[in-house]
Amino acid sequence: MHQIIEALQFSFFQRALAMGLVLAVVFALLGNFVVLRKESVVGHSIANILFLGIALGTFLQWNISLTATLVAMAGMALITLLQRMSVYSHDSILSFVEQMTMAGAIIILSVTPGYQNIEGFLFGNILAISNQDLWVGSVMACVTILLFFMFKKKLIQMVISPDLARSRGMNIEAVEFIFRFMLIISIAFAIKIVGVILIGAFLVIPTNAVKSIATSFAHMMLGSVLVAISGVILGLFTSYLLNIPSGASIIGALGIILMVLNFGPRVNRMHKKIS
Amino acid sequence: MENNPRQSLVEFHNVSLTNGGRTIVHNVNFSIAEGERIAIIGLNGSGKTTLLRLMLGIIKPTEGVIHRHLKKMGYVPQHFEFDRTIPLTVWELLKHFSDQPKSEVEKKLKEVGALHLIHQSIGGLSGGEMQRVLIANALLQHSELLVLDEATSALDVSGEKDFYCLLEDLRKAYNLAVVMVTHDLHLLEHHADRVFCMDQALCECGTPTEIENSKTFERLFGAHILKHSPNKNTNS
């Protein structure tokens, strides 16, 4: 217990916890739509493209967040263009774009003078969150949450039936663009804490943890936020106590919550039947 | 194009759609007036559903112009495909597709005989129940035109009869124009004012009797299809 109190006294941990909680809310809300659109791999693809932007920003000594966001926007535009060409399958496009951008990022970082540590970007590092990160991240999270609630109705219509939404005059492409933009800026600020490799899981586990037990859409949204917050709190304290990468411990905690919520009741029922 | 005394809701002017070099709809001209009942018939792949999707604005024509003189259209697709694991109730669905209060949603669901479904998950609805919910959705949006794509394909004979009765009641109550793609050729007389016969182009257009006696109808469906239909004399 005293180690938990001790952790809370460190400013780096306070920053990581605050940033983690803000991101938990954003990721859980957006994750609902990522899962329902069956685009679970999109989060991972965006993270990889952002990683290329981070590498490029580091190499050129430009503003890293801005460079990463612009590169990710360009990358998503490229994915959309390739999809419309209908030459390659959707999963192939995502797969080769994310692998190519990851390869590009590693090459750029390996030739960047004085830069050796990419582990933090890959798996998350709670020490990496600066005051500036926290403030900028919080502002961007507020913008994302605001956009989310402004477009919530349209997002739900798009998820349920794009055809029905189009027949009501909705510009699906515009709503999709806004949704992707929200994903990009959220992931851009979550990479430091969760890491490129694990960010996709942070996006989809909270929703999947509650989807099968929720009785309404509102319950699913609320439930996923609570799961994400619990995962961040558990994960960050575990990361501090065991000295392991924060991304891995957050995803580990979320995985355990998913299993408890989904398989716990079934195991309990089976146990009752047997006894 | 025919001259309609009533206000025109949708007009197609020389509308064509090609995709990958293949002509799906070719040079179609027609207009639909308020309160009118249109049945679209044709063989599989003749462009019926594409015509509806053009009408609804889901896809855009490669040639020609479509004028819509209405604000809202209701749509009941042939297969309403969605993730059946979405924990979304009927109330939530209708709330998000319309801006109406719950009392209004309940009223419309009652009118289509689906009030008991209001708190059910949409994933658990049957095809017929989903259709009723989608019609309630169209009514909630104050649609002037209801577009149905093979709406009775998943219904049994009794369900089909109930569905057409409901449709007729709602059409009269709300002065709805109804456009439906159908394979129920034996029901055209009772449920359509005009019939569009599709074969990529709009190859025949007229009253049900005119269409049934046309050479195009005979060429597409055979001369004896209506005479041998067990439901020919069923006034459903």
Short mmCIF file of C-alpha atoms in Angstrom, two decimals:
data_model
loop_
_atom_site.label_atom_id
_atom_site.label_comp_id
_atom_site.label_asym_id
_atom_site.label_seq_id
_atom_site.Cartn_x
_atom_site.Cartn_y
_atom_site.Cartn_z
CA MET A 1 0.00 0.00 0.00
CA HIS A 2 2.79 2.42 0.90
CA GLN A 3 4.30 1.82 -2.56
CA ILE A 4 1.05 2.98 -4.16
CA ILE A 5 1.06 6.14 -2.05
CA GLU A 6 4.73 6.57 -2.88
CA ALA A 7 3.98 6.31 -6.61
CA LEU A 8 1.32 8.99 -6.35
CA GLN A 9 3.86 11.41 -4.90
CA PHE A 10 6.03 11.33 -8.02
CA SER A 11 5.13 13.99 -10.54
CA PHE A 12 5.98 11.71 -13.49
CA PHE A 13 3.46 9.17 -12.17
CA GLN A 14 0.81 11.84 -11.58
CA ARG A 15 1.28 13.01 -15.18
CA ALA A 16 1.10 9.47 -16.54
CA LEU A 17 -2.02 8.70 -14.51
CA ALA A 18 -3.78 11.92 -15.54
CA MET A 19 -2.86 11.39 -19.19
CA GLY A 20 -3.85 7.72 -18.99
CA LEU A 21 -7.28 8.50 -17.54
CA VAL A 22 -8.02 11.17 -20.13
CA LEU A 23 -6.95 8.79 -22.92
CA ALA A 24 -8.97 5.96 -21.39
CA VAL A 25 -12.19 7.94 -21.83
CA VAL A 26 -11.35 8.95 -25.41
CA PHE A 27 -10.16 5.50 -26.47
CA ALA A 28 -13.15 3.72 -24.94
CA LEU A 29 -15.62 6.03 -26.72
CA LEU A 30 -13.90 5.79 -30.11
CA GLY A 31 -13.20 2.09 -29.61
CA ASN A 32 -16.96 1.38 -29.57
CA PHE A 33 -17.17 2.50 -33.18
CA VAL A 34 -13.88 0.91 -34.23
CA VAL A 35 -15.16 -2.46 -32.99
CA LEU A 36 -18.66 -2.11 -34.43
CA ARG A 37 -17.24 -1.07 -37.80
CA LYS A 38 -15.09 -4.23 -37.67
CA GLU A 39 -11.97 -2.10 -38.08
CA SER A 40 -10.01 -3.40 -35.13
CA VAL A 41 -6.75 -3.37 -37.09
CA VAL A 42 -7.16 0.29 -38.08
CA GLY A 43 -5.89 1.52 -34.71
CA HIS A 44 -2.72 -0.50 -35.13
CA SER A 45 -2.26 0.80 -38.69
CA ILE A 46 -2.66 4.42 -37.58
CA ALA A 47 -0.15 3.86 -34.76
CA ASN A 48 2.43 2.49 -37.20
CA ILE A 49 1.96 5.41 -39.59
CA LEU A 50 2.24 7.82 -36.65
CA PHE A 51 5.46 6.06 -35.67
CA LEU A 52 6.87 6.94 -39.10
CA GLY A 53 5.83 10.56 -38.46
CA ILE A 54 7.51 10.53 -35.05
CA ALA A 55 10.69 9.16 -36.59
CA LEU A 56 10.57 11.76 -39.35
CA GLY A 57 9.94 14.58 -36.86
CA THR A 58 12.85 13.37 -34.69
CA PHE A 59 15.20 13.09 -37.66
CA LEU A 60 14.31 16.48 -39.11
CA GLN A 61 13.98 18.09 -35.66
CA TRP A 62 10.49 19.31 -36.47
CA ASN A 63 7.57 19.41 -34.03
CA ILE A 64 7.07 15.67 -33.45
CA SER A 65 3.33 15.68 -32.66
CA LEU A 66 2.49 17.88 -35.63
CA THR A 67 4.70 15.91 -38.03
CA ALA A 68 3.26 12.62 -36.78
CA THR A 69 -0.33 13.85 -37.17
CA LEU A 70 0.29 15.16 -40.68
CA VAL A 71 2.04 11.94 -41.75
CA ALA A 72 -0.85 9.90 -40.30
CA MET A 73 -3.41 12.00 -42.18
CA ALA A 74 -1.44 11.48 -45.39
CA GLY A 75 -1.17 7.76 -44.63
CA MET A 76 -4.91 7.39 -44.05
CA ALA A 77 -5.59 9.32 -47.27
CA LEU A 78 -3.29 6.85 -49.06
CA ILE A 79 -5.18 3.89 -47.53
CA THR A 80 -8.52 5.38 -48.62
CA LEU A 81 -7.16 5.96 -52.15
CA LEU A 82 -5.88 2.39 -52.41
CA GLN A 83 -9.22 1.06 -51.15
CA ARG A 84 -11.10 3.02 -53.81
CA MET A 85 -8.81 1.63 -56.53
CA SER A 86 -10.25 -1.81 -55.60
CA VAL A 87 -7.03 -3.53 -56.68
CA TYR A 88 -5.99 -4.87 -53.29
CA SER A 89 -8.11 -6.29 -50.47
CA HIS A 90 -8.80 -4.10 -47.42
CA ASP A 91 -6.70 -6.22 -45.04
CA SER A 92 -3.79 -6.41 -47.51
CA ILE A 93 -3.71 -2.62 -47.83
CA LEU A 94 -3.68 -2.12 -44.06
CA SER A 95 -1.08 -4.83 -43.63
CA PHE A 96 1.45 -3.58 -46.16
CA VAL A 97 0.99 0.10 -45.30
CA GLU A 98 1.56 -0.56 -41.60
CA GLN A 99 4.58 -2.82 -42.20
CA MET A 100 6.13 -0.39 -44.68
CA THR A 101 5.68 2.58 -42.37
CA MET A 102 7.09 0.60 -39.43
CA ALA A 103 10.11 -0.37 -41.55
CA GLY A 104 10.54 3.25 -42.64
CA ALA A 105 10.36 4.48 -39.04
CA ILE A 106 13.01 2.00 -37.85
CA ILE A 107 15.33 2.92 -40.74
CA ILE A 108 14.94 6.67 -40.08
CA LEU A 109 15.49 6.27 -36.31
CA SER A 110 18.52 4.05 -36.84
CA VAL A 111 20.25 6.80 -38.87
CA THR A 112 19.15 9.61 -36.55
CA PRO A 113 22.28 10.82 -34.71
CA GLY A 114 22.22 10.05 -31.00
CA TYR A 115 18.88 8.28 -31.07
CA GLN A 116 18.92 4.70 -29.85
CA ASN A 117 15.91 4.06 -27.64
CA ILE A 118 12.86 3.05 -29.64
CA GLU A 119 11.60 0.63 -26.99
CA GLY A 120 9.68 3.41 -25.24
CA PHE A 121 7.77 4.22 -28.41
CA LEU A 122 7.07 0.55 -29.10
CA PHE A 123 5.86 -0.50 -25.64
CA GLY A 124 5.11 2.74 -23.79
CA ASN A 125 7.02 4.53 -21.05
CA ILE A 126 5.38 6.33 -18.13
CA LEU A 127 8.52 8.41 -17.61
CA ALA A 128 8.09 9.90 -21.08
CA ILE A 129 5.06 12.10 -20.30
CA SER A 130 6.06 15.74 -19.90
CA ASN A 131 3.92 18.58 -18.55
CA GLN A 132 3.55 19.87 -22.09
CA ASP A 133 2.39 16.42 -23.25
CA LEU A 134 -0.22 16.37 -20.51
CA TRP A 135 -1.62 19.80 -21.31
CA VAL A 136 -1.62 19.41 -25.07
CA GLY A 137 -2.97 15.86 -24.74
CA SER A 138 -5.79 17.04 -22.45
CA VAL A 139 -6.79 19.82 -24.83
CA MET A 140 -6.78 17.40 -27.78
CA ALA A 141 -8.79 14.90 -25.74
CA CYS A 142 -11.37 17.59 -24.95
CA VAL A 143 -11.58 18.48 -28.66
CA THR A 144 -12.01 14.81 -29.53
CA ILE A 145 -14.71 14.26 -26.89
CA LEU A 146 -16.52 17.38 -28.08
CA LEU A 147 -16.36 16.20 -31.70
CA PHE A 148 -17.46 12.75 -30.60
CA PHE A 149 -20.64 13.99 -28.94
CA MET A 150 -21.33 16.40 -31.80
CA PHE A 151 -21.19 13.54 -34.30
CA LYS A 152 -22.35 10.68 -32.07
CA LYS A 153 -25.72 10.35 -33.76
CA LYS A 154 -24.17 10.34 -37.22
CA LEU A 155 -21.51 7.84 -36.13
CA ILE A 156 -24.18 5.48 -34.83
CA GLN A 157 -26.16 5.82 -38.07
CA MET A 158 -23.00 5.11 -40.06
CA VAL A 159 -22.23 2.02 -37.99
CA ILE A 160 -25.75 0.58 -38.16
CA SER A 161 -26.35 1.05 -41.87
CA PRO A 162 -24.34 3.30 -44.19
CA ASP A 163 -27.04 2.86 -46.85
CA LEU A 164 -29.81 4.02 -44.54
CA ALA A 165 -27.65 6.94 -43.43
CA ARG A 166 -26.91 7.90 -47.07
CA SER A 167 -30.60 7.70 -47.91
CA ARG A 168 -31.13 10.36 -45.22
CA GLY A 169 -28.66 12.60 -47.03
CA MET A 170 -25.70 11.99 -44.74
CA ASN A 171 -22.26 12.55 -46.23
CA ILE A 172 -20.68 9.30 -45.03
CA GLU A 173 -17.24 10.20 -46.39
CA ALA A 174 -17.17 13.42 -44.33
CA VAL A 175 -18.23 11.62 -41.15
CA GLU A 176 -15.62 8.91 -41.80
CA PHE A 177 -12.95 11.58 -42.24
CA ILE A 178 -13.88 13.20 -38.93
CA PHE A 179 -13.87 9.80 -37.21
CA ARG A 180 -10.42 8.95 -38.61
CA PHE A 181 -9.16 12.40 -37.59
CA MET A 182 -10.35 11.82 -34.02
CA LEU A 183 -8.59 8.44 -34.02
CA ILE A 184 -5.34 9.91 -35.34
CA ILE A 185 -5.05 12.72 -32.80
CA SER A 186 -6.00 10.40 -29.94
CA ILE A 187 -3.49 7.75 -30.92
CA ALA A 188 -0.82 10.40 -31.49
CA PHE A 189 -1.01 11.39 -27.82
CA ALA A 190 -1.38 7.84 -26.51
CA ILE A 191 1.69 6.40 -28.18
CA LYS A 192 4.07 7.58 -25.47
CA ILE A 193 2.11 5.89 -22.72
CA VAL A 194 0.83 2.74 -24.46
CA GLY A 195 3.30 2.25 -27.31
CA VAL A 196 2.92 1.62 -31.03
CA ILE A 197 2.71 -2.15 -30.76
CA LEU A 198 -0.03 -2.26 -28.13
CA ILE A 199 -2.20 0.72 -29.00
CA GLY A 200 -4.66 -1.28 -31.13
CA ALA A 201 -5.54 -3.41 -28.11
CA PHE A 202 -6.14 -0.31 -25.96
CA LEU A 203 -8.72 0.73 -28.54
CA VAL A 204 -10.64 -2.53 -28.87
CA ILE A 205 -10.42 -4.39 -25.54
CA PRO A 206 -12.69 -2.08 -23.45
CA THR A 207 -15.56 -2.37 -25.94
CA ASN A 208 -15.16 -6.11 -26.38
CA ALA A 209 -15.05 -6.56 -22.61
CA VAL A 210 -18.60 -5.20 -22.25
CA LYS A 211 -20.20 -5.68 -25.68
CA SER A 212 -21.66 -9.10 -25.02
CA ILE A 213 -23.01 -8.22 -21.57
CA ALA A 214 -24.37 -4.71 -22.29
CA THR A 215 -28.13 -4.44 -22.75
CA SER A 216 -28.07 -1.13 -24.62
CA PHE A 217 -25.69 1.10 -26.55
CA ALA A 218 -25.54 3.56 -23.65
CA HIS A 219 -24.55 0.73 -21.29
CA MET A 220 -21.84 -0.38 -23.71
CA MET A 221 -20.37 3.12 -23.95
CA LEU A 222 -20.42 3.67 -20.19
CA GLY A 223 -19.13 0.16 -19.50
CA SER A 224 -16.24 0.51 -21.93
CA VAL A 225 -15.18 3.80 -20.32
CA LEU A 226 -15.20 2.20 -16.86
CA VAL A 227 -13.20 -0.79 -18.13
CA ALA A 228 -10.63 1.48 -19.80
CA ILE A 229 -10.24 3.62 -16.68
CA SER A 230 -9.84 0.51 -14.50
CA GLY A 231 -7.28 -0.91 -16.92
CA VAL A 232 -5.22 2.28 -16.91
CA ILE A 233 -5.21 2.56 -13.10
CA LEU A 234 -4.35 -1.12 -12.58
CA GLY A 235 -1.82 -1.11 -15.41
CA LEU A 236 0.05 2.01 -14.35
CA PHE A 237 0.41 0.93 -10.74
CA THR A 238 1.57 -2.51 -11.89
CA SER A 239 4.03 -0.84 -14.24
CA TYR A 240 5.47 1.18 -11.34
CA LEU A 241 5.53 -1.69 -8.85
CA LEU A 242 7.04 -4.30 -11.18
CA ASN A 243 9.13 -1.86 -13.26
CA ILE A 244 7.69 -3.07 -16.56
CA PRO A 245 6.65 -1.06 -19.67
CA SER A 246 3.42 0.85 -19.01
CA GLY A 247 1.79 -0.16 -22.31
CA ALA A 248 2.24 -3.84 -21.63
CA SER A 249 0.89 -3.61 -18.10
CA ILE A 250 -2.18 -1.56 -19.18
CA ILE A 251 -3.05 -4.02 -21.94
CA GLY A 252 -2.41 -6.93 -19.56
CA ALA A 253 -4.80 -5.42 -17.02
CA LEU A 254 -7.44 -4.80 -19.71
CA GLY A 255 -7.06 -8.40 -20.90
CA ILE A 256 -7.65 -9.70 -17.37
CA ILE A 257 -10.76 -7.49 -16.97
CA LEU A 258 -12.10 -8.77 -20.32
CA MET A 259 -11.64 -12.37 -19.24
CA VAL A 260 -13.21 -11.82 -15.82
CA LEU A 261 -16.28 -10.05 -17.29
CA ASN A 262 -16.83 -12.46 -20.15
CA PHE A 263 -15.66 -15.80 -18.88
CA GLY A 264 -16.14 -15.33 -15.13
CA PRO A 265 -19.94 -15.81 -15.20
CA ARG A 266 -19.61 -18.83 -17.52
CA VAL A 267 -17.02 -20.49 -15.30
CA ASN A 268 -19.25 -19.80 -12.32
CA ARG A 269 -22.25 -21.39 -14.08
CA MET A 270 -20.18 -24.43 -15.08
CA HIS A 271 -18.90 -24.78 -11.52
CA LYS A 272 -22.48 -24.69 -10.18
CA LYS A 273 -23.60 -27.32 -12.72
CA ILE A 274 -20.74 -29.65 -11.81
CA SER A 275 -21.31 -29.28 -8.07
CA MET B 1 -42.44 10.51 -68.89
CA GLU B 2 -46.07 10.78 -67.87
CA ASN B 3 -47.86 13.95 -66.90
CA ASN B 4 -49.01 13.79 -63.30
CA PRO B 5 -51.48 16.34 -61.92
CA ARG B 6 -50.13 15.77 -58.43
CA GLN B 7 -46.85 17.26 -57.28
CA SER B 8 -43.82 15.39 -58.54
CA LEU B 9 -41.54 14.05 -55.79
CA VAL B 10 -38.73 12.46 -57.79
CA GLU B 11 -37.79 12.88 -61.45
CA PHE B 12 -35.28 10.86 -63.44
CA HIS B 13 -33.98 12.51 -66.60
CA ASN B 14 -31.89 10.32 -68.94
CA VAL B 15 -30.30 8.54 -65.97
CA SER B 16 -27.64 5.92 -66.68
CA LEU B 17 -25.19 4.08 -64.48
CA THR B 18 -22.18 2.16 -65.70
CA ASN B 19 -19.67 0.38 -63.50
CA GLY B 20 -16.43 -1.08 -64.81
CA GLY B 21 -17.65 -0.81 -68.40
CA ARG B 22 -20.90 -2.64 -67.60
CA THR B 23 -24.18 -0.83 -68.06
CA ILE B 24 -26.40 -1.40 -65.04
CA VAL B 25 -29.08 1.22 -65.73
CA HIS B 26 -29.49 2.81 -69.14
CA ASN B 27 -31.24 6.05 -70.01
CA VAL B 28 -34.13 5.89 -67.55
CA ASN B 29 -36.83 8.60 -67.50
CA PHE B 30 -39.77 8.77 -65.12
CA SER B 31 -41.36 10.80 -62.35
CA ILE B 32 -43.14 9.80 -59.16
CA ALA B 33 -46.02 11.87 -57.82
CA GLU B 34 -47.14 12.26 -54.20
CA GLY B 35 -49.30 9.46 -52.88
CA GLU B 36 -48.54 7.27 -55.88
CA ARG B 37 -47.88 3.53 -55.68
CA ILE B 38 -45.13 2.29 -57.99
CA ALA B 39 -44.08 -1.33 -58.36
CA ILE B 40 -40.76 -2.08 -60.03
CA ILE B 41 -40.50 -5.52 -61.56
CA GLY B 42 -37.85 -7.27 -63.58
CA LEU B 43 -35.63 -10.31 -63.65
CA ASN B 44 -32.66 -10.72 -61.32
CA GLY B 45 -29.84 -8.37 -62.34
CA SER B 46 -32.16 -6.12 -64.35
CA GLY B 47 -31.22 -3.03 -62.31
CA LYS B 48 -34.23 -2.78 -59.96
CA THR B 49 -32.29 -2.36 -56.72
CA THR B 50 -29.79 -0.06 -58.43
CA LEU B 51 -32.68 2.13 -59.55
CA LEU B 52 -33.84 2.39 -55.92
CA ARG B 53 -30.32 3.20 -54.73
CA LEU B 54 -30.10 5.95 -57.34
CA MET B 55 -33.47 7.29 -56.24
CA LEU B 56 -32.36 7.35 -52.59
CA GLY B 57 -29.06 9.07 -53.40
CA ILE B 58 -26.99 6.16 -52.09
CA ILE B 59 -25.21 6.02 -55.45
CA LYS B 60 -24.85 8.71 -58.09
CA PRO B 61 -25.66 8.30 -61.78
CA THR B 62 -22.83 8.39 -64.31
CA GLU B 63 -25.13 10.20 -66.74
CA GLY B 64 -28.36 12.15 -66.42
CA VAL B 65 -29.99 14.06 -63.60
CA ILE B 66 -32.23 13.10 -60.69
CA HIS B 67 -34.40 15.84 -59.21
CA ARG B 68 -35.78 15.28 -55.72
CA HIS B 69 -38.55 17.64 -54.64
CA LEU B 70 -38.89 16.19 -51.17
CA LYS B 71 -37.03 16.40 -47.90
CA LYS B 72 -37.09 12.85 -46.61
CA MET B 73 -37.38 9.35 -48.02
CA GLY B 74 -37.92 6.25 -45.94
CA TYR B 75 -36.00 3.15 -46.95
CA VAL B 76 -36.67 -0.50 -46.15
CA PRO B 77 -33.84 -2.51 -47.72
CA GLN B 78 -34.17 -6.11 -48.84
CA HIS B 79 -31.60 -7.28 -46.33
CA PHE B 80 -30.93 -4.91 -43.47
CA GLU B 81 -27.37 -5.98 -42.84
CA PHE B 82 -25.82 -4.93 -39.57
CA ASP B 83 -23.74 -6.39 -36.78
CA ARG B 84 -26.31 -8.43 -34.87
CA THR B 85 -24.18 -8.31 -31.74
CA ILE B 86 -24.66 -4.53 -31.39
CA PRO B 87 -26.35 -4.00 -28.01
CA LEU B 88 -28.77 -1.47 -29.48
CA THR B 89 -32.45 -1.43 -28.58
CA VAL B 90 -35.23 -0.48 -30.99
CA TRP B 91 -35.77 2.71 -28.96
CA GLU B 92 -32.08 3.64 -29.28
CA LEU B 93 -32.12 2.92 -33.02
CA LEU B 94 -35.13 5.14 -33.63
CA LYS B 95 -33.83 7.82 -31.26
CA HIS B 96 -30.57 8.06 -33.21
CA PHE B 97 -32.21 8.05 -36.63
CA SER B 98 -34.86 10.62 -35.75
CA ASP B 99 -35.04 13.53 -33.35
CA GLN B 100 -38.45 12.60 -32.00
CA PRO B 101 -39.38 12.23 -28.32
CA LYS B 102 -40.10 8.80 -26.88
CA SER B 103 -43.87 9.37 -26.90
CA GLU B 104 -43.77 9.95 -30.66
CA VAL B 105 -41.57 6.89 -31.19
CA GLU B 106 -44.05 4.80 -29.19
CA LYS B 107 -46.95 6.18 -31.24
CA LYS B 108 -45.32 5.27 -34.55
CA LEU B 109 -44.28 1.83 -33.33
CA LYS B 110 -47.87 1.24 -32.24
CA GLU B 111 -49.12 2.23 -35.69
CA VAL B 112 -46.91 -0.37 -37.33
CA GLY B 113 -47.76 -3.01 -34.70
CA ALA B 114 -44.30 -3.08 -33.16
CA LEU B 115 -44.69 -1.25 -29.84
CA HIS B 116 -43.88 -4.43 -27.92
CA LEU B 117 -40.41 -4.43 -29.51
CA ILE B 118 -39.35 -1.03 -28.18
CA HIS B 119 -36.91 -2.31 -25.56
CA GLN B 120 -35.73 -5.32 -27.51
CA SER B 121 -32.26 -5.55 -28.98
CA ILE B 122 -32.33 -5.05 -32.77
CA GLY B 123 -30.06 -8.08 -33.14
CA GLY B 124 -32.87 -10.33 -31.94
CA LEU B 125 -35.55 -9.08 -34.37
CA SER B 126 -36.89 -11.20 -37.19
CA GLY B 127 -36.89 -9.90 -40.78
CA GLY B 128 -40.59 -8.95 -40.55
CA GLU B 129 -40.16 -7.18 -37.21
CA MET B 130 -37.18 -5.23 -38.52
CA GLN B 131 -39.22 -4.11 -41.52
CA ARG B 132 -41.92 -2.70 -39.27
CA VAL B 133 -39.31 -0.89 -37.20
CA LEU B 134 -37.81 0.59 -40.37
CA ILE B 135 -41.24 1.73 -41.53
CA ALA B 136 -41.77 3.37 -38.12
CA ASN B 137 -38.39 5.03 -38.67
CA ALA B 138 -39.59 6.37 -42.04
CA LEU B 139 -42.78 7.73 -40.44
CA LEU B 140 -40.79 9.39 -37.65
CA GLN B 141 -38.75 11.25 -40.26
CA HIS B 142 -41.93 12.53 -41.91
CA SER B 143 -40.95 10.81 -45.14
CA GLU B 144 -43.07 11.62 -48.15
CA LEU B 145 -41.82 8.62 -50.10
CA LEU B 146 -41.33 5.09 -48.83
CA VAL B 147 -38.92 2.93 -50.79
CA LEU B 148 -39.15 -0.83 -50.26
CA ASP B 149 -36.80 -3.36 -51.79
CA GLU B 150 -38.42 -6.81 -51.96
CA ALA B 151 -39.95 -6.14 -48.58
CA THR B 152 -42.04 -9.31 -48.53
CA SER B 153 -39.34 -11.74 -49.64
CA ALA B 154 -38.79 -13.01 -46.10
CA LEU B 155 -42.50 -13.22 -45.19
CA ASP B 156 -44.94 -16.11 -45.41
CA VAL B 157 -48.31 -15.72 -47.20
CA SER B 158 -50.10 -14.49 -44.08
CA GLY B 159 -47.29 -12.09 -43.18
CA GLU B 160 -47.25 -10.80 -46.74
CA LYS B 161 -50.98 -10.06 -46.61
CA ASP B 162 -50.69 -8.26 -43.26
CA PHE B 163 -47.74 -6.28 -44.54
CA TYR B 164 -49.57 -5.01 -47.62
CA CYS B 165 -52.62 -4.10 -45.51
CA LEU B 166 -50.41 -2.13 -43.14
CA LEU B 167 -48.70 -0.40 -46.03
CA GLU B 168 -52.00 0.61 -47.57
CA ASP B 169 -53.31 1.99 -44.26
CA LEU B 170 -50.16 4.04 -43.72
CA ARG B 171 -50.13 5.27 -47.29
CA LYS B 172 -53.64 6.61 -46.92
CA ALA B 173 -53.04 8.07 -43.47
CA TYR B 174 -49.82 9.90 -44.40
CA ASN B 175 -50.39 10.44 -48.14
CA LEU B 176 -47.19 8.48 -48.70
CA ALA B 177 -45.88 7.66 -52.14
CA VAL B 178 -44.66 4.07 -52.18
CA VAL B 179 -42.04 2.63 -54.51
CA MET B 180 -41.43 -1.07 -54.14
CA VAL B 181 -39.31 -3.59 -55.93
CA THR B 182 -41.29 -6.81 -55.97
CA HIS B 183 -41.45 -10.29 -57.39
CA ASP B 184 -45.10 -10.65 -56.28
CA LEU B 185 -46.44 -10.24 -59.80
CA HIS B 186 -49.88 -11.51 -58.79
CA LEU B 187 -50.32 -8.59 -56.37
CA LEU B 188 -49.58 -5.78 -58.78
CA GLU B 189 -53.24 -5.08 -59.56
CA HIS B 190 -54.13 -4.43 -55.93
CA HIS B 191 -51.04 -2.63 -54.71
CA ALA B 192 -49.69 -0.55 -57.58
CA ASP B 193 -51.00 2.40 -59.59
CA ARG B 194 -48.16 2.09 -62.05
CA VAL B 195 -45.65 -0.64 -62.83
CA PHE B 196 -42.11 -0.07 -64.07
CA CYS B 197 -40.71 -3.06 -65.89
CA MET B 198 -36.91 -3.03 -65.78
CA ASP B 199 -34.40 -4.69 -68.03
CA GLN B 200 -31.41 -2.36 -67.51
CA ALA B 201 -33.51 0.29 -69.23
CA LEU B 202 -37.07 1.09 -68.18
CA CYS B 203 -38.51 -1.12 -70.90
CA GLU B 204 -42.22 -0.75 -70.05
CA CYS B 205 -44.25 1.58 -67.88
CA GLY B 206 -48.00 1.56 -67.34
CA THR B 207 -50.92 0.41 -65.23
CA PRO B 208 -50.75 -3.15 -63.88
CA THR B 209 -53.24 -4.32 -66.50
CA GLU B 210 -51.31 -2.67 -69.32
CA ILE B 211 -48.06 -4.22 -68.14
CA GLU B 212 -49.52 -7.69 -67.64
CA ASN B 213 -50.80 -7.65 -71.20
CA SER B 214 -47.63 -6.26 -72.70
CA LYS B 215 -45.22 -8.19 -74.89
CA THR B 216 -42.33 -7.17 -72.67
CA PHE B 217 -44.00 -8.80 -69.66
CA GLU B 218 -44.61 -11.94 -71.69
CA ARG B 219 -41.01 -11.97 -72.91
CA LEU B 220 -39.59 -11.54 -69.41
CA PHE B 221 -41.90 -13.63 -67.30
CA GLY B 222 -43.80 -15.88 -69.71
CA ALA B 223 -47.39 -15.55 -70.84
CA HIS B 224 -48.94 -17.87 -68.27
CA ILE B 225 -47.29 -16.77 -65.08
CA LEU B 226 -50.27 -14.78 -63.78
CA LYS B 227 -52.93 -17.17 -65.05
CA HIS B 228 -51.31 -20.04 -63.17
CA SER B 229 -50.59 -18.08 -60.02
CA PRO B 230 -52.58 -19.49 -57.05
CA ASN B 231 -52.90 -16.00 -55.58
CA LYS B 232 -54.07 -14.24 -58.69
CA ASN B 233 -57.53 -13.66 -57.29
CA THR B 234 -56.43 -12.94 -53.77
CA ASN B 235 -57.39 -9.44 -52.82
CA SER B 236 -54.89 -9.01 -50.07
#
